[in-house]
Coordinates of C-alpha atoms and ligand atoms in Angstrom, one line a residue:
M23 CA -4.7 5.4 25.4
D24 CA -8.3 4.5 25.0
N25 CA -9.7 4.4 21.5
L26 CA -13.4 4.7 22.5
A27 CA -14.3 8.3 22.6
P28 CA -17.5 9.8 24.1
A29 CA -19.4 12.2 21.9
I30 CA -17.9 15.6 21.3
T31 CA -19.8 18.9 21.5
P32 CA -18.2 21.0 18.7
P33 CA -18.4 24.8 18.9
R34 CA -21.1 26.4 16.8
G35 CA -20.6 26.2 13.0
L36 CA -18.3 23.2 13.1
G37 CA -19.4 19.9 11.7
T38 CA -22.9 21.1 10.9
N39 CA -22.9 21.3 7.1
P40 CA -24.1 18.1 5.4
P41 CA -23.6 17.9 1.6
M42 CA -26.7 18.5 -0.4
H43 CA -26.7 15.1 -1.9
R44 CA -29.8 13.0 -1.5
G45 CA -28.1 9.7 -1.7
V46 CA -25.5 10.5 0.9
L47 CA -28.1 12.1 3.2
N48 CA -30.4 9.1 3.0
W49 CA -27.5 6.7 3.6
V50 CA -26.1 8.6 6.6
Q51 CA -29.6 8.8 8.2
E52 CA -30.0 5.1 7.7
V53 CA -26.7 4.3 9.4
A54 CA -27.5 6.7 12.2
R55 CA -30.9 5.1 12.8
L56 CA -29.0 1.8 13.1
T57 CA -26.0 2.9 15.2
Q58 CA -27.8 5.5 17.3
P59 CA -24.9 8.0 17.7
E60 CA -25.3 10.9 20.1
N61 CA -24.7 13.4 17.3
I62 CA -23.4 13.6 13.7
F63 CA -20.3 15.6 12.7
W64 CA -20.1 16.4 9.0
C65 CA -16.4 16.8 8.1
D66 CA -15.4 19.5 5.7
G67 CA -11.6 19.0 5.7
S68 CA -10.9 22.6 6.9
A69 CA -8.0 23.6 9.0
E70 CA -10.3 24.8 11.8
E71 CA -11.9 21.5 11.9
N72 CA -8.6 19.7 12.1
T73 CA -7.4 22.0 14.9
Y74 CA -10.5 21.4 16.9
L75 CA -10.5 17.6 16.4
L76 CA -6.8 17.4 17.4
E77 CA -7.6 19.3 20.6
E78 CA -10.5 17.0 21.3
A79 CA -8.5 13.9 20.6
Q80 CA -5.8 15.1 23.0
R81 CA -8.4 15.9 25.7
Q82 CA -9.8 12.3 25.3
G83 CA -6.4 10.7 25.4
I84 CA -6.6 9.4 21.8
V85 CA -3.5 11.3 20.7
H86 CA -0.6 12.7 22.6
K87 CA 1.0 15.9 21.3
L88 CA 4.7 15.5 20.7
N89 CA 7.4 18.1 21.5
E90 CA 6.6 21.1 19.3
E91 CA 10.3 21.9 18.9
K92 CA 11.4 18.4 18.1
V93 CA 8.5 17.2 15.9
P94 CA 6.3 20.2 15.2
G95 CA 2.6 19.6 14.5
S96 CA 3.0 15.9 15.3
Y97 CA 1.1 13.4 17.5
L98 CA 1.3 9.9 18.9
H99 CA -1.5 7.4 19.0
R100 CA -1.4 4.0 20.7
S101 CA -3.8 1.4 19.4
N102 CA -5.2 -1.3 21.5
T103 CA -2.6 -4.0 21.9
N104 CA -4.8 -6.6 20.2
D105 CA -5.2 -4.4 17.1
V106 CA -1.9 -3.6 15.4
A107 CA -2.1 -5.0 11.8
R108 CA -4.4 -5.9 9.0
V109 CA -6.4 -9.1 9.7
E110 CA -6.7 -11.1 6.6
Q111 CA -8.5 -13.9 8.3
F112 CA -11.3 -11.5 9.2
T113 CA -11.4 -9.7 5.8
F114 CA -14.2 -10.8 3.4
I115 CA -15.2 -10.3 -0.2
C116 CA -19.0 -10.5 -0.2
T117 CA -20.0 -11.2 -3.8
P118 CA -23.2 -13.0 -4.8
T119 CA -21.3 -16.2 -5.5
K120 CA -18.1 -17.6 -4.0
A121 CA -16.6 -18.1 -7.4
E122 CA -16.6 -14.4 -8.0
A123 CA -14.4 -13.9 -4.9
G124 CA -12.3 -16.8 -5.9
P125 CA -10.2 -19.3 -3.9
T126 CA -7.7 -16.7 -2.6
N127 CA -10.3 -14.6 -0.8
N128 CA -12.4 -15.2 2.2
W129 CA -16.0 -15.1 0.9
A130 CA -19.2 -14.4 2.7
E131 CA -22.8 -14.3 1.3
P132 CA -23.8 -10.6 1.0
A133 CA -27.4 -10.7 2.5
E134 CA -26.4 -12.8 5.5
T135 CA -23.3 -10.6 6.0
Y136 CA -25.3 -7.4 6.0
L137 CA -27.6 -8.9 8.5
K138 CA -24.8 -10.0 10.7
L139 CA -23.0 -6.6 10.5
N140 CA -26.2 -4.7 11.1
G141 CA -26.7 -6.8 14.2
M142 CA -23.2 -5.8 15.4
L143 CA -23.7 -2.1 14.4
K144 CA -27.1 -1.9 16.2
G145 CA -26.7 0.9 18.8
A146 CA -22.9 0.7 18.4
M147 CA -22.4 4.4 18.4
E148 CA -24.6 5.2 21.4
G149 CA -23.0 8.0 23.4
R150 CA -20.5 8.6 20.6
T151 CA -20.2 11.0 17.7
M152 CA -20.6 9.8 14.2
F153 CA -18.2 11.5 11.8
V154 CA -19.0 11.6 8.1
I155 CA -15.9 12.0 6.0
P156 CA -16.2 12.9 2.3
Y157 CA -13.0 12.2 0.4
I158 CA -11.6 11.8 -3.1
M159 CA -9.0 9.4 -4.3
G160 CA -6.8 10.6 -7.1
P161 CA -6.1 14.1 -8.4
P162 CA -9.5 15.8 -8.4
D163 CA -9.4 16.4 -12.2
S164 CA -8.4 12.9 -13.0
P165 CA -10.7 10.7 -15.0
L166 CA -9.6 7.9 -12.6
A167 CA -10.5 9.8 -9.4
K168 CA -13.2 8.2 -7.1
V169 CA -15.3 9.7 -4.4
G170 CA -15.9 8.0 -1.1
F171 CA -17.8 8.7 2.1
E172 CA -16.6 7.1 5.3
I173 CA -18.8 7.0 8.4
T174 CA -16.7 6.4 11.5
D175 CA -16.9 6.7 15.3
S176 CA -13.1 7.2 15.6
I177 CA -11.5 10.6 15.7
Y178 CA -8.2 8.9 14.9
V179 CA -9.7 7.7 11.6
V180 CA -10.8 11.3 10.8
L181 CA -7.4 12.7 11.6
S182 CA -5.7 10.0 9.5
M183 CA -8.1 10.3 6.5
R184 CA -7.3 14.0 6.4
I185 CA -3.7 13.1 5.8
M186 CA -4.2 10.1 3.6
T187 CA -6.9 11.4 1.2
R188 CA -8.1 14.7 -0.3
M189 CA -10.8 15.1 2.3
G190 CA -13.8 17.5 2.5
D191 CA -15.6 19.8 0.1
V192 CA -13.4 18.8 -2.9
A193 CA -15.1 15.4 -2.8
V194 CA -18.6 16.8 -2.6
Q195 CA -17.8 19.1 -5.6
R196 CA -16.5 16.2 -7.6
L197 CA -19.6 14.2 -6.8
E198 CA -21.8 17.0 -7.9
G199 CA -20.0 17.4 -11.2
S200 CA -19.8 13.6 -11.9
E201 CA -21.6 12.0 -14.8
N202 CA -22.1 8.5 -13.3
G203 CA -22.8 9.6 -9.7
E204 CA -20.5 6.8 -8.5
W205 CA -19.4 7.0 -4.9
N206 CA -18.2 4.5 -2.3
R207 CA -20.0 4.0 1.0
G208 CA -17.9 3.0 3.9
V209 CA -19.1 2.4 7.4
H210 CA -16.6 1.9 10.3
S211 CA -17.3 1.4 13.9
L212 CA -14.7 0.5 16.6
L213 CA -17.5 -1.4 18.5
D214 CA -15.5 -2.5 21.6
V215 CA -12.2 -3.2 19.6
N216 CA -12.7 -6.9 20.3
P217 CA -10.8 -9.3 18.0
D218 CA -13.8 -11.7 18.3
R219 CA -16.0 -9.0 16.8
R220 CA -13.7 -7.8 14.1
L221 CA -14.7 -8.0 10.4
I222 CA -13.6 -6.1 7.3
C223 CA -16.3 -6.7 4.6
H224 CA -16.4 -5.6 1.0
F225 CA -19.5 -5.5 -1.2
P226 CA -18.0 -4.9 -4.7
Q227 CA -21.4 -5.0 -6.4
D228 CA -22.7 -2.2 -4.0
N229 CA -19.4 -0.2 -4.0
A230 CA -19.7 -0.6 -0.2
I231 CA -17.4 -1.4 2.7
I232 CA -18.3 -2.2 6.4
S233 CA -15.5 -2.5 8.9
V234 CA -16.1 -3.2 12.6
G235 CA -14.1 -4.0 15.7
S236 CA -10.7 -2.5 14.7
G237 CA -8.9 0.8 14.8
Y238 CA -5.8 -0.2 12.9
G239 CA -5.1 1.9 9.7
G240 CA -5.2 -0.9 7.1
N241 CA -8.5 -2.1 8.4
V242 CA -10.2 1.3 9.0
L243 CA -8.8 3.9 6.6
L244 CA -11.4 2.6 4.2
S245 CA -9.9 4.7 1.3
K246 CA -6.7 2.7 1.2
K247 CA -6.7 -1.0 1.0
C248 CA -10.5 -1.4 1.0
L249 CA -11.5 1.2 -1.6
A250 CA -8.3 1.9 -3.6
L251 CA -7.4 -1.8 -3.9
R252 CA -10.2 -4.3 -3.2
I253 CA -13.2 -2.3 -4.5
G254 CA -10.8 -0.5 -6.9
S255 CA -9.6 -3.6 -8.6
Y256 CA -13.2 -4.8 -9.0
L257 CA -14.2 -1.5 -10.6
A258 CA -11.0 -1.4 -12.6
R259 CA -11.8 -4.7 -14.3
Q260 CA -15.3 -3.5 -15.2
Q261 CA -14.1 -0.2 -16.4
G262 CA -10.9 -1.3 -18.2
W263 CA -8.1 0.1 -16.0
L264 CA -5.8 -1.3 -13.3
A265 CA -5.8 -0.8 -9.5
E266 CA -2.5 -2.0 -8.2
H267 CA -0.5 -2.3 -5.0
M268 CA 2.4 -0.4 -6.6
L269 CA 4.6 2.5 -5.8
I270 CA 5.3 5.0 -8.6
L271 CA 8.6 6.8 -9.0
G272 CA 10.2 9.1 -11.5
V273 CA 13.9 8.7 -12.4
E274 CA 15.7 11.4 -14.3
S275 CA 19.2 11.0 -15.8
P276 CA 21.9 13.7 -15.6
E277 CA 21.0 14.5 -19.2
G278 CA 17.4 15.3 -18.1
Q279 CA 15.8 12.2 -19.6
K280 CA 12.9 11.1 -17.4
H281 CA 11.1 7.8 -17.0
Y282 CA 8.4 6.7 -14.6
V283 CA 8.4 3.2 -13.1
A284 CA 5.7 1.4 -11.1
A285 CA 6.7 -1.4 -8.7
A286 CA 4.7 -4.0 -6.7
F287 CA 6.3 -5.4 -3.6
P288 CA 4.4 -7.1 -0.8
S289 CA 3.7 -5.2 2.4
A290 CA 6.8 -4.1 4.4
C291 CA 9.3 -5.0 1.6
G292 CA 10.6 -1.4 1.2
K293 CA 8.2 0.2 -1.2
T294 CA 8.4 3.5 0.6
N295 CA 12.2 3.3 0.7
F296 CA 12.4 2.6 -3.1
A297 CA 9.9 5.3 -3.9
M298 CA 12.1 7.9 -2.1
L299 CA 15.5 6.4 -3.1
I300 CA 18.6 8.6 -2.9
P301 CA 21.1 7.6 -5.5
P302 CA 24.6 6.8 -4.3
E303 CA 27.5 9.2 -4.9
R304 CA 28.5 7.5 -8.1
F305 CA 25.1 8.5 -9.6
Q306 CA 25.6 12.2 -9.3
G307 CA 23.1 14.1 -11.3
W308 CA 20.5 11.3 -11.2
K309 CA 17.2 12.2 -9.5
V310 CA 14.5 10.0 -8.1
T311 CA 11.1 11.5 -7.3
T312 CA 8.0 10.0 -5.7
V313 CA 4.6 9.9 -7.2
G314 CA 3.2 7.3 -4.8
D315 CA 4.5 4.8 -2.3
D316 CA 1.8 2.2 -2.1
I317 CA -1.0 2.3 -4.7
A318 CA -1.2 3.0 -8.4
W319 CA -4.3 3.5 -10.5
M320 CA -3.3 3.0 -14.2
Q321 CA -5.2 3.6 -17.4
I322 CA -4.6 3.3 -21.1
A323 CA -4.0 6.9 -22.2
E324 CA -4.5 8.5 -25.5
D325 CA -0.8 8.1 -26.4
G326 CA -1.2 4.3 -26.2
R327 CA 0.8 4.1 -23.0
L328 CA -0.1 3.1 -19.5
H329 CA -0.5 6.2 -17.3
A330 CA -0.5 6.1 -13.5
V331 CA -1.9 8.2 -10.7
N332 CA -1.4 7.9 -7.0
P333 CA -4.9 7.9 -5.5
E334 CA -3.6 8.8 -2.1
N335 CA -2.6 12.1 -0.6
G336 CA -0.2 10.9 2.1
Y337 CA 2.0 8.0 3.2
F338 CA 1.1 5.4 5.8
G339 CA 4.6 3.8 6.2
V340 CA 6.2 1.3 8.5
V341 CA 8.4 3.2 11.0
P342 CA 10.9 0.8 12.5
G343 CA 14.1 0.7 10.4
T344 CA 13.5 4.2 9.1
S345 CA 16.7 6.3 9.5
H346 CA 18.7 8.9 7.7
K347 CA 20.7 6.0 6.3
S348 CA 17.8 3.8 5.1
N349 CA 15.5 6.7 4.0
A350 CA 16.6 10.2 4.6
N351 CA 13.7 11.5 2.6
A352 CA 11.2 9.7 4.8
M353 CA 13.0 11.0 7.8
K354 CA 12.6 14.6 6.5
S355 CA 9.0 13.9 5.7
I356 CA 8.2 12.7 9.2
E357 CA 9.9 15.4 11.2
R358 CA 6.7 17.4 11.3
D359 CA 2.9 17.2 10.8
T360 CA 3.0 13.4 11.4
L361 CA 0.5 11.2 13.1
Y362 CA 2.6 8.3 14.6
T363 CA 1.0 5.1 15.8
N364 CA 2.6 2.6 18.2
V365 CA 6.1 4.0 18.3
A366 CA 7.9 4.8 21.6
L367 CA 7.7 8.1 23.4
T368 CA 10.8 9.6 24.9
D369 CA 11.0 11.6 28.1
D370 CA 11.4 14.8 26.2
G371 CA 8.3 14.2 24.1
D372 CA 10.0 12.9 21.0
V373 CA 9.4 9.6 19.3
W374 CA 11.8 6.7 19.1
W375 CA 11.8 3.3 17.3
E376 CA 14.2 0.5 16.7
G377 CA 16.5 1.4 13.8
K378 CA 16.3 5.2 14.3
D379 CA 19.6 7.1 14.0
G380 CA 21.6 7.6 17.2
A381 CA 21.7 5.8 20.5
P382 CA 18.4 4.6 22.1
P383 CA 17.0 6.8 24.8
A384 CA 17.9 5.8 28.4
H385 CA 14.2 5.7 29.1
A386 CA 11.0 5.7 27.1
I387 CA 7.4 4.7 27.2
D388 CA 6.9 1.8 24.8
W389 CA 4.1 1.3 22.3
K390 CA 2.0 -0.4 25.0
G391 CA 2.4 2.5 27.4
A392 CA 4.8 0.8 29.7
D393 CA 8.3 1.9 30.9
W394 CA 11.1 0.9 28.6
T395 CA 14.9 1.0 28.8
P396 CA 17.6 -0.3 26.5
E397 CA 17.9 -3.3 28.7
S398 CA 14.2 -4.2 28.1
K399 CA 13.8 -7.4 26.2
K400 CA 10.7 -6.1 24.4
K401 CA 10.5 -3.8 21.5
A402 CA 10.0 -0.2 22.2
A403 CA 8.0 0.4 19.0
H404 CA 5.7 -2.2 17.5
P405 CA 7.3 -3.8 14.4
N406 CA 4.3 -2.6 12.4
S407 CA 4.2 0.9 14.0
R408 CA 3.3 3.5 11.4
F409 CA 3.6 7.1 10.3
A410 CA 0.8 8.9 8.5
V411 CA 2.2 12.0 6.8
P412 CA 1.0 14.3 4.0
M413 CA 2.8 13.6 0.7
R414 CA 3.6 17.3 0.5
N415 CA 6.2 16.8 3.2
N416 CA 8.3 14.6 0.9
P417 CA 11.3 16.7 -0.3
V418 CA 11.4 14.6 -3.5
L419 CA 7.7 14.7 -4.4
D420 CA 7.3 14.5 -8.1
P421 CA 6.1 17.7 -9.8
E422 CA 3.5 15.7 -11.8
V423 CA 1.8 14.2 -8.8
E424 CA -1.4 16.2 -9.4
K425 CA -1.5 15.4 -13.1
G426 CA -5.0 14.1 -13.9
E427 CA -4.0 11.8 -16.8
G428 CA -1.2 10.4 -14.7
V429 CA 2.5 9.8 -15.6
P430 CA 3.5 7.5 -18.4
I431 CA 4.9 4.2 -17.1
S432 CA 8.1 2.9 -18.9
A433 CA 8.6 -0.1 -16.7
I434 CA 6.7 -2.3 -14.2
I435 CA 8.8 -4.0 -11.5
F436 CA 7.6 -7.0 -9.5
G437 CA 9.6 -8.2 -6.5
G438 CA 9.5 -10.1 -3.3
R439 CA 11.6 -10.9 -0.3
R440 CA 13.4 -14.2 -1.2
S441 CA 16.5 -15.6 0.5
N442 CA 17.3 -17.6 -2.6
T443 CA 16.2 -18.5 -6.1
M444 CA 15.4 -15.1 -7.5
P445 CA 18.2 -13.1 -9.0
L446 CA 18.8 -9.5 -8.2
V447 CA 17.0 -8.5 -11.3
F448 CA 15.7 -9.9 -14.6
Q449 CA 13.4 -8.9 -17.4
A450 CA 10.3 -10.5 -18.8
R451 CA 10.2 -11.3 -22.5
D452 CA 7.0 -9.5 -23.2
W453 CA 3.7 -8.4 -21.5
E454 CA 2.3 -12.0 -21.3
H455 CA 5.5 -13.3 -19.7
G456 CA 5.6 -10.2 -17.4
T457 CA 2.1 -11.0 -16.3
F458 CA 3.3 -14.5 -15.5
L459 CA 6.2 -13.1 -13.4
G460 CA 3.7 -11.0 -11.5
A461 CA 1.3 -13.9 -11.1
T462 CA 4.0 -16.2 -9.7
M463 CA 5.5 -13.6 -7.3
A464 CA 6.2 -14.9 -3.8
S465 CA 7.6 -13.4 -0.7
E466 CA 8.6 -14.3 2.9
T467 CA 5.9 -12.9 5.2
T468 CA 6.4 -9.8 7.4
A469 CA 4.8 -8.1 10.4
A470 CA 2.4 -6.0 8.2
A471 CA -0.3 -8.7 8.6
T472 CA -0.9 -10.8 11.7
G473 CA 0.4 -14.4 11.4
A474 CA 3.8 -16.2 11.2
V475 CA 6.7 -14.1 9.9
G476 CA 9.3 -15.4 7.4
Q477 CA 7.3 -18.0 5.4
V478 CA 7.4 -18.0 1.6
R479 CA 3.9 -17.4 0.3
R480 CA 2.7 -16.7 -3.2
D481 CA 1.6 -13.1 -3.4
P482 CA 0.8 -12.5 -7.0
M483 CA 1.4 -8.8 -8.0
A484 CA 1.5 -8.2 -4.2
M485 CA -2.3 -8.3 -4.5
L486 CA -3.1 -11.5 -2.7
P487 CA -4.6 -9.7 0.3
F488 CA -6.0 -6.9 -1.8
C489 CA -7.6 -8.3 -5.0
G490 CA -11.4 -7.7 -4.7
Y491 CA -12.4 -10.6 -7.0
N492 CA -11.2 -13.9 -8.4
M493 CA -7.5 -13.9 -8.9
G494 CA -7.6 -16.0 -12.1
Q495 CA -10.0 -13.5 -13.6
Y496 CA -7.6 -10.7 -12.4
F497 CA -4.8 -12.3 -14.4
R498 CA -7.1 -12.5 -17.4
H499 CA -7.8 -8.8 -17.0
W500 CA -4.0 -8.1 -17.0
L501 CA -3.6 -10.2 -20.1
K502 CA -6.2 -8.1 -21.9
I503 CA -4.6 -4.8 -21.0
G504 CA -1.2 -5.5 -22.7
P505 CA -2.4 -5.9 -26.3
R506 CA -4.4 -2.7 -26.0
L507 CA -1.2 -0.7 -25.3
K508 CA 0.7 0.7 -28.3
N509 CA 3.7 1.1 -26.2
P510 CA 3.5 -1.3 -23.2
P511 CA 5.9 -0.9 -20.3
L512 CA 8.7 -3.4 -20.0
I513 CA 8.3 -5.8 -17.1
F514 CA 11.0 -6.8 -14.6
H515 CA 11.4 -8.8 -11.4
V516 CA 13.8 -7.8 -8.6
N517 CA 14.9 -9.3 -5.3
W518 CA 16.9 -7.1 -2.9
F519 CA 16.8 -9.9 -0.2
R520 CA 18.9 -12.8 -1.6
K521 CA 21.2 -14.3 1.0
G522 CA 24.6 -16.0 0.8
A523 CA 25.7 -19.3 2.3
D524 CA 26.5 -17.4 5.5
G525 CA 22.8 -16.3 5.8
K526 CA 23.7 -12.6 5.2
F527 CA 22.1 -10.4 2.6
L528 CA 24.2 -10.3 -0.6
W529 CA 22.9 -6.9 -1.7
P530 CA 23.0 -3.7 0.5
G531 CA 19.8 -2.4 -1.1
F532 CA 18.4 1.1 -0.3
G533 CA 20.2 3.8 -2.4
H534 CA 22.2 1.1 -4.2
N535 CA 19.0 -0.1 -5.8
M536 CA 19.6 2.8 -8.2
R537 CA 22.2 0.6 -9.9
V538 CA 19.4 -1.9 -10.7
L539 CA 17.1 1.0 -11.7
E540 CA 19.7 2.3 -14.1
W541 CA 19.9 -1.1 -15.8
I542 CA 16.1 -1.2 -16.1
I543 CA 16.0 2.3 -17.6
D544 CA 18.8 1.4 -20.0
R545 CA 16.8 -1.6 -21.1
C546 CA 13.9 0.6 -21.8
E547 CA 16.2 2.7 -23.9
G548 CA 17.7 -0.4 -25.5
R549 CA 21.2 0.6 -24.6
V550 CA 22.4 -2.3 -22.4
G551 CA 22.8 -6.0 -22.8
A552 CA 21.6 -9.1 -21.0
N553 CA 21.9 -12.8 -21.0
E554 CA 19.0 -14.8 -22.2
A555 CA 18.3 -17.2 -19.4
P556 CA 15.4 -19.8 -19.1
I557 CA 13.6 -17.3 -16.8
G558 CA 14.0 -14.2 -18.9
F559 CA 16.8 -11.6 -19.6
V560 CA 19.3 -11.5 -16.7
P561 CA 22.0 -8.8 -16.8
R562 CA 25.5 -10.1 -17.3
P563 CA 27.7 -9.0 -14.3
E564 CA 29.3 -6.4 -16.5
D565 CA 25.9 -4.8 -17.3
L566 CA 25.5 -3.6 -13.8
D567 CA 27.5 -0.7 -12.3
I568 CA 28.9 -1.8 -9.0
E569 CA 31.8 0.6 -8.9
G570 CA 32.4 2.1 -5.4
M571 CA 30.5 -0.7 -3.6
Q572 CA 32.3 -2.0 -0.6
N573 CA 30.7 -5.3 0.0
V574 CA 29.7 -6.4 -3.5
S575 CA 32.6 -8.0 -5.4
S576 CA 32.2 -9.3 -8.9
A577 CA 31.9 -12.8 -7.4
T578 CA 29.0 -11.6 -5.1
L579 CA 27.4 -10.0 -8.1
T580 CA 27.7 -13.3 -10.1
E581 CA 26.0 -15.0 -7.2
L582 CA 23.3 -12.4 -7.0
L583 CA 22.5 -12.9 -10.7
S584 CA 22.8 -16.6 -10.7
V585 CA 20.0 -18.8 -11.9
K586 CA 20.3 -22.2 -10.2
A587 CA 18.5 -25.1 -11.8
D588 CA 17.8 -27.0 -8.6
E589 CA 16.3 -23.9 -6.9
W590 CA 14.2 -23.3 -10.0
E591 CA 13.0 -26.8 -10.1
K592 CA 11.5 -26.2 -6.6
E593 CA 10.3 -22.8 -7.6
L594 CA 8.4 -24.1 -10.6
E595 CA 6.8 -26.7 -8.5
G596 CA 5.6 -24.0 -6.0
Q597 CA 4.3 -22.0 -8.9
E598 CA 2.4 -24.9 -10.4
K599 CA 0.9 -25.8 -7.0
F600 CA -0.3 -22.3 -6.6
F601 CA -1.8 -22.2 -10.1
K602 CA -3.6 -25.4 -9.4
T603 CA -5.4 -23.7 -6.5
L604 CA -6.9 -21.2 -9.0
G605 CA -8.7 -23.9 -10.9
S606 CA -10.2 -23.2 -14.3
D607 CA -10.2 -19.4 -13.8
L608 CA -6.4 -19.4 -14.3
P609 CA -5.8 -18.3 -17.9
E610 CA -4.3 -21.0 -20.1
E611 CA -1.6 -18.5 -21.2
L612 CA -0.1 -18.6 -17.8
N613 CA 0.1 -22.4 -17.6
A614 CA 1.8 -22.2 -21.0
Q615 CA 4.3 -19.6 -19.8
H616 CA 5.1 -21.9 -16.9
D617 CA 5.6 -24.9 -19.1
K618 CA 7.9 -22.8 -21.4
V619 CA 10.2 -21.8 -18.6
A620 CA 10.3 -25.5 -17.4
A621 CA 11.1 -26.6 -21.0
R622 CA 13.9 -24.0 -21.4
F623 CA 15.6 -25.4 -18.3
K624 CA 15.5 -28.8 -19.8
S625 CA 16.9 -27.8 -23.2
Ligands
OXD706 C1 0.2 -1.2 3.9 C2 0.3 -2.7 3.6 O1 -0.1 -0.8 5.0 O2 0.6 -3.1 2.5 O3 0.6 -0.5 2.9 O4 0.1 -3.4 4.6
MN707 MN1 0.7 -1.6 1.1

């Protein structure tokens, strides 16, 4: 499939209504003068528009309609093979000084970068249609909601943004009614989808994003990583709230007591699975519901608690490994109205991927468009192939998902993919120690970003690729939020990925993570014990319910919960090394937390 689409000629009345907002109009004209599109299509988010654009995208070979009986309303898109993941090496924070971006971000000088990008964008949309997408992040009546406009020359982006955001007139109305008139300007052009001309640039001071040369979701759905996290985190610091790479879930006990939990795991560590968790049989009567699967915007509410909204309107999840066993709720969500990217196409017009239930098809077309059989050595679906699906499809969508003030958060969970060192779960002593746990988070790398897979890297709060400003200053912001909360959430760290001496995972994960969640909720309610270890409060084996688990004996559980001094010696060294890279921006409190843990091991 080719991404680069010639201009479309919409039927009368479609795409012709610009919003009556001088700032938006001027900006669009300016970008049009630069990029020279054949025509401009003003998106309104209507169903007619979507139907027309889907037809057009099929006609141009950008999407392929899947079998209407098997996956109704669903389409497959294949990206360029050089363009399948986020590109951190080409992602820049363009603040006036390098120090503002900090040592963990790529920095570029704003004026020079605008010049360079303008050079690349010059005439870039010749012969193409320029789409203007108004969208809103967050429930429309939320004080946290933000308006954005994205200009793009990709129909795939328009189709995806309609799923992932509240797109169209709702955004224009919000902008008209807003007091501060704040809106994000995003410009995206595929150019020639050339990795040598690929740049994802953020201008936090201008609330602006320019992305060129890519068609991959995380690089081009500018609402998501670019606005909701990078620009979002910058605004959050200025405005006194938090923009985090966190899922939000609700958990209700059989007695009807409900808590909300936010959790930060690095990309492709099972956030979507955790957010849609199905409790095991033993937990009859427990219900887990999803508020969000990737991003949380959190504010200090009037009740003195941290409240969270999901700014998104859909899920952009990793497909391979998704099955009725690993995530039945995701499977139900993606059986219709789904835009798939880079999965395999079966001969009967269905989709297939590694890890899907049932036997592989005898023949399929792989993600690159080539013939595939089970004997093929290559993957049928790209490891970072994705689904984009409206959150409304989720059978366990939380009823409070549209609540403007957000849901009150009882616990925050940090976690990473660690073969060793990190116990299954432990609890921070307080907000400051919890901030330290988030700040020292690390994980083994996955396919969600290009680069080597399986190496431990520090990924504080799962925000390393997404923090729009200096990481040390970001920690300072976190430290300031805690004391302003009358009732701060408790903070935990989990690791579903610890391995035994045989190299196998010790914990089965998925639905069984409910057992850990129960302990967390019980801690919030003050009704379960723990051991005080040098690293924090670790459950005693008897504090976790493992009844009915086949492969987790009490010896396995003891191993899962163990805190090994030699492993922690290395861990503390790794943490210290990372902290040193942050220089004087690192808050002294976090160094002190580190030293306290080290001292507790010694005593
Ligand atoms: C994502 C990511 O796509 O974190 O959510 O990479
Ligand atoms: Mn993510």
